[in-house]
């Protein structure tokens, strides 16, 4: 007698295959957005060049620059 049946438990509950709506994915915790955050969200390595790029982007677009990079 099995103690766990993952196939059966998912049949009556919500589907795990559904995508999370965008409005739930974009949530800022109230912390400041740093140039490092911008670089990492863009998928680039932290280098002096990418940090300068992120500083310019942050100055031009404000904290919303981070939201524009996230899916």
Coordinates of N, CA and C in Angstrom, one line a residue:
X1 N 0.8 -1.2 0.0 CA 0.0 0.0 0.0 C 0.9 1.2 0.0
X2 N 0.9 2.0 -1.1 CA 1.7 3.2 -1.1 C 1.2 4.3 -0.2
X3 N 2.2 5.0 0.4 CA 1.8 6.1 1.3 C 1.6 7.4 0.6
X4 N 2.1 7.6 -0.6 CA 2.0 8.8 -1.3 C 1.6 8.6 -2.7
X5 N 0.6 9.3 -3.2 CA 0.2 9.2 -4.6 C 0.1 10.6 -5.3
X6 N 1.3 11.1 -5.7 CA 1.3 12.4 -6.3 C 0.3 12.6 -7.5
X7 N 0.2 11.5 -8.3 CA -0.7 11.6 -9.5 C -2.1 11.8 -9.1
X8 N -2.6 11.1 -8.0 CA -4.0 11.2 -7.6 C -4.2 12.5 -6.9
X9 N -3.2 13.1 -6.2 CA -3.5 14.3 -5.4 C -3.7 15.5 -6.3
X10 N -3.0 15.5 -7.5 CA -3.1 16.7 -8.4 C -4.4 16.7 -9.1
X11 N -5.2 15.6 -9.2 CA -6.4 15.5 -10.0 C -7.5 16.3 -9.4
X12 N -7.6 16.5 -8.1 CA -8.7 17.2 -7.5 C -8.3 18.7 -7.2
X13 N -7.0 19.0 -7.2 CA -6.6 20.4 -6.9 C -6.3 21.2 -8.1
X14 N -5.8 22.4 -7.9 CA -5.5 23.2 -9.1 C -4.4 22.7 -9.9
X15 N -4.4 22.9 -11.2 CA -3.3 22.4 -12.0 C -2.0 23.1 -11.8
X16 N -0.9 22.4 -11.7 CA 0.4 23.0 -11.5 C 1.0 23.4 -12.8
X17 N 0.3 23.2 -13.9 CA 0.8 23.5 -15.3 C 0.4 25.0 -15.7
X18 N -0.4 25.6 -14.9 CA -0.8 27.0 -15.3 C 0.3 28.0 -15.0
X19 N 0.3 29.0 -15.8 CA 1.3 30.0 -15.7 C 0.9 31.1 -14.7
X20 N 1.8 31.6 -14.0 CA 1.5 32.7 -13.0 C 1.3 34.0 -13.8
X21 N 0.2 34.7 -13.5 CA 0.0 36.0 -14.2 C 1.1 37.0 -13.9
X22 N 1.4 37.8 -14.9 CA 2.4 38.8 -14.8 C 2.2 39.7 -13.6
X23 N 1.0 40.1 -13.3 CA 0.8 41.0 -12.1 C 1.2 40.5 -10.8
X24 N 1.3 39.1 -10.7 CA 1.8 38.5 -9.5 C 3.3 38.3 -9.5
X25 N 4.0 38.4 -10.7 CA 5.4 38.2 -10.8 C 6.2 39.5 -10.5
X26 N 5.6 40.6 -10.8 CA 6.3 41.9 -10.6 C 5.9 42.5 -9.3
X27 N 6.7 42.2 -8.3 CA 6.4 42.8 -6.9 C 7.7 43.2 -6.3
X28 N 7.7 44.5 -6.0 CA 8.9 45.1 -5.4 C 8.7 45.0 -3.9
X29 N 9.8 44.7 -3.2 CA 9.7 44.6 -1.7 C 9.9 46.0 -1.0
X30 N 10.0 47.0 -1.8 CA 10.2 48.3 -1.1 C 11.6 48.7 -1.0
X31 N 12.5 47.8 -1.4 CA 14.0 48.1 -1.3 C 14.4 48.9 -2.5
X32 N 15.5 49.6 -2.4 CA 16.0 50.4 -3.5 C 16.6 49.4 -4.5
X33 N 16.5 49.9 -5.8 CA 17.0 49.1 -6.9 C 18.4 49.6 -7.1
X34 N 19.4 48.7 -7.2 CA 20.8 49.0 -7.3 C 21.2 48.7 -8.7
X35 N 22.3 49.3 -9.2 CA 22.9 49.0 -10.5 C 23.2 47.5 -10.6
X36 N 23.6 46.8 -9.5 CA 23.9 45.4 -9.5 C 22.6 44.6 -9.8
X37 N 21.5 45.1 -9.3 CA 20.2 44.4 -9.5 C 19.9 44.5 -11.0
X38 N 20.1 45.6 -11.6 CA 19.9 45.8 -13.1 C 20.7 44.9 -13.9
X39 N 22.0 44.8 -13.6 CA 22.9 43.9 -14.3 C 22.5 42.5 -14.2
X40 N 22.2 42.0 -13.0 CA 21.9 40.6 -12.8 C 20.5 40.3 -13.5
X41 N 19.6 41.2 -13.4 CA 18.3 41.0 -14.1 C 18.4 40.9 -15.6
X42 N 19.4 41.6 -16.1 CA 19.6 41.5 -17.6 C 20.4 40.3 -18.0
X43 N 20.9 39.5 -17.0 CA 21.6 38.3 -17.4 C 23.0 38.5 -17.7
X44 N 23.6 39.7 -17.4 CA 25.0 40.0 -17.7 C 25.8 39.7 -16.5
X45 N 27.1 39.6 -16.7 CA 28.1 39.5 -15.6 C 28.3 40.9 -15.0
X46 N 28.7 40.9 -13.7 CA 29.0 42.1 -13.0 C 30.4 42.5 -13.4
X47 N 30.6 43.5 -14.2 CA 31.8 44.1 -14.6 C 31.8 45.6 -14.5
X48 N 32.9 46.3 -14.5 CA 32.8 47.8 -14.4 C 32.0 48.3 -15.6
X49 N 32.1 47.7 -16.8 CA 31.4 48.2 -18.0 C 29.9 48.1 -17.8
X50 N 29.4 46.9 -17.3 CA 28.0 46.6 -17.2 C 27.4 47.4 -16.0
X51 N 28.2 47.7 -15.0 CA 27.8 48.5 -13.9 C 27.5 49.9 -14.3
X52 N 28.4 50.4 -15.2 CA 28.2 51.8 -15.7 C 27.0 51.9 -16.6
X53 N 26.8 50.9 -17.4 CA 25.6 50.8 -18.2 C 24.3 50.8 -17.3
X54 N 24.4 50.0 -16.3 CA 23.2 49.9 -15.3 C 23.0 51.2 -14.6
X55 N 24.0 51.9 -14.2 CA 23.9 53.2 -13.6 C 23.2 54.2 -14.5
X56 N 23.6 54.2 -15.8 CA 23.0 55.1 -16.7 C 21.5 54.8 -17.0
X57 N 21.2 53.5 -17.1 CA 19.9 53.0 -17.3 C 19.0 53.3 -16.1
X58 N 19.5 53.1 -14.9 CA 18.8 53.5 -13.7 C 18.5 55.0 -13.6
X59 N 19.5 55.8 -13.9 CA 19.3 57.2 -13.9 C 18.3 57.7 -14.9
X60 N 18.2 57.1 -16.0 CA 17.3 57.5 -17.1 C 15.9 56.9 -16.8
X61 N 15.7 55.7 -16.4 CA 14.4 55.1 -16.2 C 13.9 54.9 -14.8
X62 N 14.8 55.1 -13.9 CA 14.3 55.0 -12.5 C 14.2 53.5 -12.1
X63 N 13.5 53.2 -11.0 CA 13.4 51.8 -10.5 C 12.6 50.9 -11.5
X64 N 11.8 51.6 -12.4 CA 11.0 50.7 -13.3 C 11.9 50.1 -14.3
X65 N 13.2 50.5 -14.4 CA 14.1 49.8 -15.3 C 14.2 48.3 -14.9
X66 N 14.2 48.0 -13.7 CA 14.2 46.6 -13.2 C 13.0 45.8 -13.7
X67 N 11.8 46.4 -13.6 CA 10.6 45.8 -14.0 C 10.6 45.5 -15.5
X68 N 11.2 46.4 -16.3 CA 11.2 46.2 -17.7 C 12.1 45.0 -18.1
X69 N 13.1 44.7 -17.3 CA 14.0 43.6 -17.6 C 13.5 42.2 -17.2
X70 N 12.6 42.2 -16.2 CA 12.0 40.9 -15.7 C 10.9 40.4 -16.5
X71 N 10.8 39.1 -16.6 CA 9.7 38.6 -17.4 C 8.3 38.8 -16.8

